[in-house]
Amino acid sequence: MLPFRLIMAEAVFPGSFDPVTHGHIDIITRAASIFDSVTVAILNHPDKVGFFTVPERMAMLEEQVREISPHVRVDCFSGLLVDYLAARKARVIIRGLRAISDYDYEVQMALMNKSLREDIETVFLVAREANSFISSSIVRQVATLGGDISKFVPKNVVQAVLNKIAVKK
Ligand code: PNS
């Protein structure tokens, strides 16, 4: 049961989510307890092939957000993030901050987005300590090398990663 939401506005949580991890789920859950609605927006990169296709990533995320709140939806976007927000009449970007190494890149993005659209605010949620070393890329690497990823990603994602590795071999 989530506590009552504090801010009557939509927040957009953008990312690659290739694949979604427990770290992402925690940020989505916490954002959903603050904002009226949360849209998890997967970047559909025009010239970068992901580990999972965008529809595969959307399906995995949808299975997860169903358990969080009916106020969370999953979408994808291409082009500038600020244009996507403008189209949704949204003003808030959510990003998770893990270690200090995230800081440079995240501040650069937040400042760029603000200079592209003054009314945009980026809200950072600090990752829980337990999730502070988890990233999609490290999870993919560990799984590809035969390591157990079940502590880092939801159950449906573990199986999907293993299936994908088998197909790619
Ligand atoms: O999960 P990621 O890969 O760290 O997410 C990065 C993402 C998708 C948030 C970022 O690359 C992005 O917003 N891309 C859209 C293009 C854009 O708006 N670029 C200018 C602002 S940096």
PDB file of C-alpha atoms and ligand atoms in Angstrom:
ATOM      1  CA  MET A   1       0.000   0.000   0.000  1.00  0.00           C
ATOM      2  CA  LEU A   2       1.552   3.293  -1.108  1.00  0.00           C
ATOM      3  CA  PRO A   3       1.242   6.414   1.065  1.00  0.00           C
ATOM      4  CA  PHE A   4      -0.863   9.272  -0.354  1.00  0.00           C
ATOM      5  CA  ARG A   5       0.737  11.081  -3.256  1.00  0.00           C
ATOM      6  CA  LEU A   6       2.168  14.504  -2.524  1.00  0.00           C
ATOM      7  CA  ILE A   7       2.399  16.244  -5.880  1.00  0.00           C
ATOM      8  CA  MET A   8      -0.530  16.442  -8.304  1.00  0.00           C
ATOM      9  CA  ALA A   9       1.590  16.325 -11.423  1.00  0.00           C
ATOM     10  CA  GLU A  10       2.948  13.806 -13.888  1.00  0.00           C
ATOM     11  CA  ALA A  11       6.578  12.781 -13.604  1.00  0.00           C
ATOM     12  CA  VAL A  12       8.448  11.092 -16.446  1.00  0.00           C
ATOM     13  CA  PHE A  13      11.131   8.532 -15.608  1.00  0.00           C
ATOM     14  CA  PRO A  14      13.172   8.151 -18.824  1.00  0.00           C
ATOM     15  CA  GLY A  15      15.852   5.574 -19.513  1.00  0.00           C
ATOM     16  CA  SER A  16      17.047   2.626 -21.547  1.00  0.00           C
ATOM     17  CA  PHE A  17      15.751  -0.051 -19.130  1.00  0.00           C
ATOM     18  CA  ASP A  18      17.702  -2.735 -21.018  1.00  0.00           C
ATOM     19  CA  PRO A  19      16.584  -4.567 -18.904  1.00  0.00           C
ATOM     20  CA  VAL A  20      14.677  -3.156 -15.913  1.00  0.00           C
ATOM     21  CA  THR A  21      16.446  -3.850 -12.596  1.00  0.00           C
ATOM     22  CA  HIS A  22      15.435  -3.805  -8.920  1.00  0.00           C
ATOM     23  CA  GLY A  23      17.059  -0.357  -8.796  1.00  0.00           C
ATOM     24  CA  HIS A  24      14.635   0.971 -11.420  1.00  0.00           C
ATOM     25  CA  ILE A  25      11.655  -0.673  -9.690  1.00  0.00           C
ATOM     26  CA  ASP A  26      12.567   1.005  -6.408  1.00  0.00           C
ATOM     27  CA  ILE A  27      12.814   4.443  -8.060  1.00  0.00           C
ATOM     28  CA  ILE A  28       9.469   3.922  -9.864  1.00  0.00           C
ATOM     29  CA  THR A  29       7.787   2.849  -6.616  1.00  0.00           C
ATOM     30  CA  ARG A  30       9.115   5.848  -4.697  1.00  0.00           C
ATOM     31  CA  ALA A  31       8.251   8.273  -7.524  1.00  0.00           C
ATOM     32  CA  ALA A  32       4.720   6.837  -7.593  1.00  0.00           C
ATOM     33  CA  SER A  33       4.360   7.618  -3.895  1.00  0.00           C
ATOM     34  CA  ILE A  34       5.234  11.280  -4.521  1.00  0.00           C
ATOM     35  CA  PHE A  35       3.675  12.136  -7.897  1.00  0.00           C
ATOM     36  CA  ASP A  36       0.105  11.855  -9.071  1.00  0.00           C
ATOM     37  CA  SER A  37       1.186   9.823 -12.082  1.00  0.00           C
ATOM     38  CA  VAL A  38       4.455   8.405 -13.343  1.00  0.00           C
ATOM     39  CA  THR A  39       5.298   7.564 -16.941  1.00  0.00           C
ATOM     40  CA  VAL A  40       8.242   5.250 -17.438  1.00  0.00           C
ATOM     41  CA  ALA A  41       9.562   6.285 -20.854  1.00  0.00           C
ATOM     42  CA  ILE A  42      11.920   3.996 -22.761  1.00  0.00           C
ATOM     43  CA  LEU A  43      14.228   5.684 -25.256  1.00  0.00           C
ATOM     44  CA  ASN A  44      13.747   4.195 -28.711  1.00  0.00           C
ATOM     45  CA  HIS A  45      17.245   4.856 -29.985  1.00  0.00           C
ATOM     46  CA  PRO A  46      17.258   5.338 -33.799  1.00  0.00           C
ATOM     47  CA  ASP A  47      20.741   3.889 -34.383  1.00  0.00           C
ATOM     48  CA  LYS A  48      21.503   1.741 -31.345  1.00  0.00           C
ATOM     49  CA  VAL A  49      20.429  -1.893 -31.188  1.00  0.00           C
ATOM     50  CA  GLY A  50      19.712  -2.886 -27.605  1.00  0.00           C
ATOM     51  CA  PHE A  51      20.079  -6.250 -25.885  1.00  0.00           C
ATOM     52  CA  PHE A  52      16.262  -6.370 -25.778  1.00  0.00           C
ATOM     53  CA  THR A  53      13.992  -4.740 -28.356  1.00  0.00           C
ATOM     54  CA  VAL A  54      11.927  -1.792 -27.132  1.00  0.00           C
ATOM     55  CA  PRO A  55       8.655  -3.839 -27.217  1.00  0.00           C
ATOM     56  CA  GLU A  56      10.367  -6.562 -25.129  1.00  0.00           C
ATOM     57  CA  ARG A  57      11.542  -3.965 -22.579  1.00  0.00           C
ATOM     58  CA  MET A  58       8.058  -2.435 -22.474  1.00  0.00           C
ATOM     59  CA  ALA A  59       6.434  -5.827 -21.833  1.00  0.00           C
ATOM     60  CA  MET A  60       8.829  -6.619 -18.957  1.00  0.00           C
ATOM     61  CA  LEU A  61       8.275  -3.196 -17.389  1.00  0.00           C
ATOM     62  CA  GLU A  62       4.492  -3.392 -17.804  1.00  0.00           C
ATOM     63  CA  GLU A  63       4.444  -6.684 -15.889  1.00  0.00           C
ATOM     64  CA  GLN A  64       6.320  -4.978 -13.039  1.00  0.00           C
ATOM     65  CA  VAL A  65       4.485  -1.645 -12.863  1.00  0.00           C
ATOM     66  CA  ARG A  66       1.116  -3.433 -12.745  1.00  0.00           C
ATOM     67  CA  GLU A  67       2.092  -4.485  -9.222  1.00  0.00           C
ATOM     68  CA  ILE A  68       3.180  -0.984  -8.170  1.00  0.00           C
ATOM     69  CA  SER A  69       0.254   1.318  -8.919  1.00  0.00           C
ATOM     70  CA  PRO A  70      -2.440   1.954 -11.543  1.00  0.00           C
ATOM     71  CA  HIS A  71      -0.963   5.479 -11.767  1.00  0.00           C
ATOM     72  CA  VAL A  72       2.219   4.195 -13.409  1.00  0.00           C
ATOM     73  CA  ARG A  73       2.308   3.649 -17.167  1.00  0.00           C
ATOM     74  CA  VAL A  74       4.977   2.537 -19.610  1.00  0.00           C
ATOM     75  CA  ASP A  75       5.655   4.284 -22.902  1.00  0.00           C
ATOM     76  CA  CYS A  76       8.499   4.788 -25.366  1.00  0.00           C
ATOM     77  CA  PHE A  77       9.827   7.895 -27.061  1.00  0.00           C
ATOM     78  CA  SER A  78      12.313   8.979 -29.686  1.00  0.00           C
ATOM     79  CA  GLY A  79      13.929  12.353 -30.221  1.00  0.00           C
ATOM     80  CA  LEU A  80      14.461  14.898 -27.484  1.00  0.00           C
ATOM     81  CA  LEU A  81      13.208  14.061 -24.022  1.00  0.00           C
ATOM     82  CA  VAL A  82      12.029  17.654 -23.485  1.00  0.00           C
ATOM     83  CA  ASP A  83       9.853  17.419 -26.624  1.00  0.00           C
ATOM     84  CA  TYR A  84       8.331  14.224 -25.282  1.00  0.00           C
ATOM     85  CA  LEU A  85       7.560  15.980 -21.998  1.00  0.00           C
ATOM     86  CA  ALA A  86       6.094  18.970 -23.842  1.00  0.00           C
ATOM     87  CA  ALA A  87       3.794  16.661 -25.824  1.00  0.00           C
ATOM     88  CA  ARG A  88       2.584  15.152 -22.534  1.00  0.00           C
ATOM     89  CA  LYS A  89       2.348  18.586 -20.865  1.00  0.00           C
ATOM     90  CA  ALA A  90       4.696  17.209 -18.193  1.00  0.00           C
ATOM     91  CA  ARG A  91       7.407  19.235 -16.452  1.00  0.00           C
ATOM     92  CA  VAL A  92       9.188  16.794 -14.169  1.00  0.00           C
ATOM     93  CA  ILE A  93      11.934  14.309 -15.054  1.00  0.00           C
ATOM     94  CA  ILE A  94      12.824  11.659 -12.475  1.00  0.00           C
ATOM     95  CA  ARG A  95      16.306  10.193 -12.411  1.00  0.00           C
ATOM     96  CA  GLY A  96      17.947   7.834  -9.938  1.00  0.00           C
ATOM     97  CA  LEU A  97      21.384   8.689  -8.549  1.00  0.00           C
ATOM     98  CA  ARG A  98      23.618   5.844  -7.477  1.00  0.00           C
ATOM     99  CA  ALA A  99      27.272   6.598  -6.802  1.00  0.00           C
ATOM    100  CA  ILE A 100      29.015   9.947  -7.208  1.00  0.00           C
ATOM    101  CA  SER A 101      30.145   8.650 -10.631  1.00  0.00           C
ATOM    102  CA  ASP A 102      26.582   9.187 -11.893  1.00  0.00           C
ATOM    103  CA  TYR A 103      26.674  12.821 -10.873  1.00  0.00           C
ATOM    104  CA  ASP A 104      28.587  14.428 -13.793  1.00  0.00           C
ATOM    105  CA  TYR A 105      26.480  12.791 -16.500  1.00  0.00           C
ATOM    106  CA  GLU A 106      23.204  13.384 -14.651  1.00  0.00           C
ATOM    107  CA  VAL A 107      23.901  17.052 -13.966  1.00  0.00           C
ATOM    108  CA  GLN A 108      24.984  17.561 -17.576  1.00  0.00           C
ATOM    109  CA  MET A 109      21.681  16.061 -18.786  1.00  0.00           C
ATOM    110  CA  ALA A 110      19.606  17.995 -16.267  1.00  0.00           C
ATOM    111  CA  LEU A 111      21.269  21.308 -17.237  1.00  0.00           C
ATOM    112  CA  MET A 112      20.931  20.587 -20.955  1.00  0.00           C
ATOM    113  CA  ASN A 113      17.256  19.738 -20.550  1.00  0.00           C
ATOM    114  CA  LYS A 114      16.716  22.899 -18.498  1.00  0.00           C
ATOM    115  CA  SER A 115      18.448  25.057 -21.094  1.00  0.00           C
ATOM    116  CA  LEU A 116      16.316  23.473 -23.836  1.00  0.00           C
ATOM    117  CA  ARG A 117      13.148  24.039 -21.827  1.00  0.00           C
ATOM    118  CA  GLU A 118      13.211  26.362 -18.845  1.00  0.00           C
ATOM    119  CA  ASP A 119      10.066  24.947 -17.255  1.00  0.00           C
ATOM    120  CA  ILE A 120      11.533  21.433 -16.899  1.00  0.00           C
ATOM    121  CA  GLU A 121      12.736  20.280 -13.484  1.00  0.00           C
ATOM    122  CA  THR A 122      14.817  17.156 -12.889  1.00  0.00           C
ATOM    123  CA  VAL A 123      14.170  15.456  -9.566  1.00  0.00           C
ATOM    124  CA  PHE A 124      16.834  13.022  -8.356  1.00  0.00           C
ATOM    125  CA  LEU A 125      16.000  10.120  -6.087  1.00  0.00           C
ATOM    126  CA  VAL A 126      19.028   8.587  -4.404  1.00  0.00           C
ATOM    127  CA  ALA A 127      19.267   4.843  -4.971  1.00  0.00           C
ATOM    128  CA  ARG A 128      19.095   2.608  -1.947  1.00  0.00           C
ATOM    129  CA  GLU A 129      22.485   1.370  -0.824  1.00  0.00           C
ATOM    130  CA  ALA A 130      21.542  -2.195  -1.786  1.00  0.00           C
ATOM    131  CA  ASN A 131      20.896  -1.062  -5.369  1.00  0.00           C
ATOM    132  CA  SER A 132      23.748   1.402  -5.674  1.00  0.00           C
ATOM    133  CA  PHE A 133      25.988  -0.925  -7.694  1.00  0.00           C
ATOM    134  CA  ILE A 134      23.305  -2.394  -9.985  1.00  0.00           C
ATOM    135  CA  SER A 135      23.080  -1.317 -13.602  1.00  0.00           C
ATOM    136  CA  SER A 136      21.463  -2.948 -16.632  1.00  0.00           C
ATOM    137  CA  SER A 137      24.819  -3.251 -18.378  1.00  0.00           C
ATOM    138  CA  ILE A 138      26.560  -4.993 -15.458  1.00  0.00           C
ATOM    139  CA  VAL A 139      23.582  -7.356 -15.093  1.00  0.00           C
ATOM    140  CA  ARG A 140      23.830  -8.248 -18.797  1.00  0.00           C
ATOM    141  CA  GLN A 141      27.556  -8.827 -18.464  1.00  0.00           C
ATOM    142  CA  VAL A 142      27.245 -11.055 -15.377  1.00  0.00           C
ATOM    143  CA  ALA A 143      24.459 -13.108 -16.982  1.00  0.00           C
ATOM    144  CA  THR A 144      26.380 -13.518 -20.237  1.00  0.00           C
ATOM    145  CA  LEU A 145      29.339 -14.872 -18.260  1.00  0.00           C
ATOM    146  CA  GLY A 146      27.129 -17.374 -16.422  1.00  0.00           C
ATOM    147  CA  GLY A 147      26.611 -15.484 -13.133  1.00  0.00           C
ATOM    148  CA  ASP A 148      23.397 -15.507 -11.078  1.00  0.00           C
ATOM    149  CA  ILE A 149      21.408 -12.274 -11.610  1.00  0.00           C
ATOM    150  CA  SER A 150      18.331 -13.226  -9.579  1.00  0.00           C
ATOM    151  CA  LYS A 151      19.193 -10.770  -6.764  1.00  0.00           C
ATOM    152  CA  PHE A 152      19.339  -7.818  -9.140  1.00  0.00           C
ATOM    153  CA  VAL A 153      16.355  -8.116 -11.490  1.00  0.00           C
ATOM    154  CA  PRO A 154      12.746  -9.324 -11.205  1.00  0.00           C
ATOM    155  CA  LYS A 155      11.973 -13.005 -11.856  1.00  0.00           C
ATOM    156  CA  ASN A 156      10.416 -12.463 -15.293  1.00  0.00           C
ATOM    157  CA  VAL A 157      13.548 -10.553 -16.342  1.00  0.00           C
ATOM    158  CA  VAL A 158      15.951 -13.311 -15.182  1.00  0.00           C
ATOM    159  CA  GLN A 159      14.247 -15.782 -17.503  1.00  0.00           C
ATOM    160  CA  ALA A 160      14.051 -13.307 -20.376  1.00  0.00           C
ATOM    161  CA  VAL A 161      17.789 -12.523 -20.083  1.00  0.00           C
ATOM    162  CA  LEU A 162      18.674 -16.238 -20.057  1.00  0.00           C
ATOM    163  CA  ASN A 163      16.435 -16.864 -23.090  1.00  0.00           C
ATOM    164  CA  LYS A 164      17.974 -13.924 -24.937  1.00  0.00           C
ATOM    165  CA  ILE A 165      21.518 -15.128 -24.225  1.00  0.00           C
ATOM    166  CA  ALA A 166      20.599 -18.605 -25.513  1.00  0.00           C
ATOM    167  CA  VAL A 167      19.169 -17.138 -28.721  1.00  0.00           C
ATOM    168  CA  LYS A 168      22.192 -14.870 -29.278  1.00  0.00           C
ATOM    169  CA  LYS A 169      24.697 -17.763 -28.910  1.00  0.00           C
TER     170      LYS A 169
HETATM  171  O1  PNS B   1      19.061   4.793 -18.857  1.00  0.00           O
HETATM  172  P1  PNS B   1      19.931   5.808 -19.549  1.00  0.00           P
HETATM  173  O2  PNS B   1      20.537   5.190 -20.801  1.00  0.00           O
HETATM  174  O3  PNS B   1      20.952   6.425 -18.643  1.00  0.00           O
HETATM  175  O4  PNS B   1      18.941   7.003 -20.034  1.00  0.00           O
HETATM  176  C1  PNS B   1      19.437   8.092 -20.782  1.00  0.00           C
HETATM  177  C2  PNS B   1      18.272   8.935 -21.358  1.00  0.00           C
HETATM  178  C3  PNS B   1      17.330   8.061 -22.182  1.00  0.00           C
HETATM  179  C4  PNS B   1      17.488   9.555 -20.235  1.00  0.00           C
HETATM  180  C5  PNS B   1      18.907  10.062 -22.236  1.00  0.00           C
HETATM  181  O5  PNS B   1      19.826   9.505 -23.129  1.00  0.00           O
HETATM  182  C6  PNS B   1      17.879  10.865 -23.020  1.00  0.00           C
HETATM  183  O6  PNS B   1      17.077  11.575 -22.468  1.00  0.00           O
HETATM  184  N1  PNS B   1      17.897  10.739 -24.371  1.00  0.00           N
HETATM  185  C7  PNS B   1      16.984  11.405 -25.247  1.00  0.00           C
HETATM  186  C8  PNS B   1      17.695  12.415 -26.141  1.00  0.00           C
HETATM  187  C9  PNS B   1      17.825  13.773 -25.464  1.00  0.00           C
HETATM  188  O7  PNS B   1      16.853  14.382 -25.071  1.00  0.00           O
HETATM  189  N2  PNS B   1      19.091  14.252 -25.343  1.00  0.00           N
HETATM  190  C10 PNS B   1      19.379  15.566 -24.778  1.00  0.00           C
HETATM  191  C11 PNS B   1      19.371  15.613 -23.263  1.00  0.00           C
HETATM  192  S1  PNS B   1      20.736  14.768 -22.571  1.00  0.00           S
END
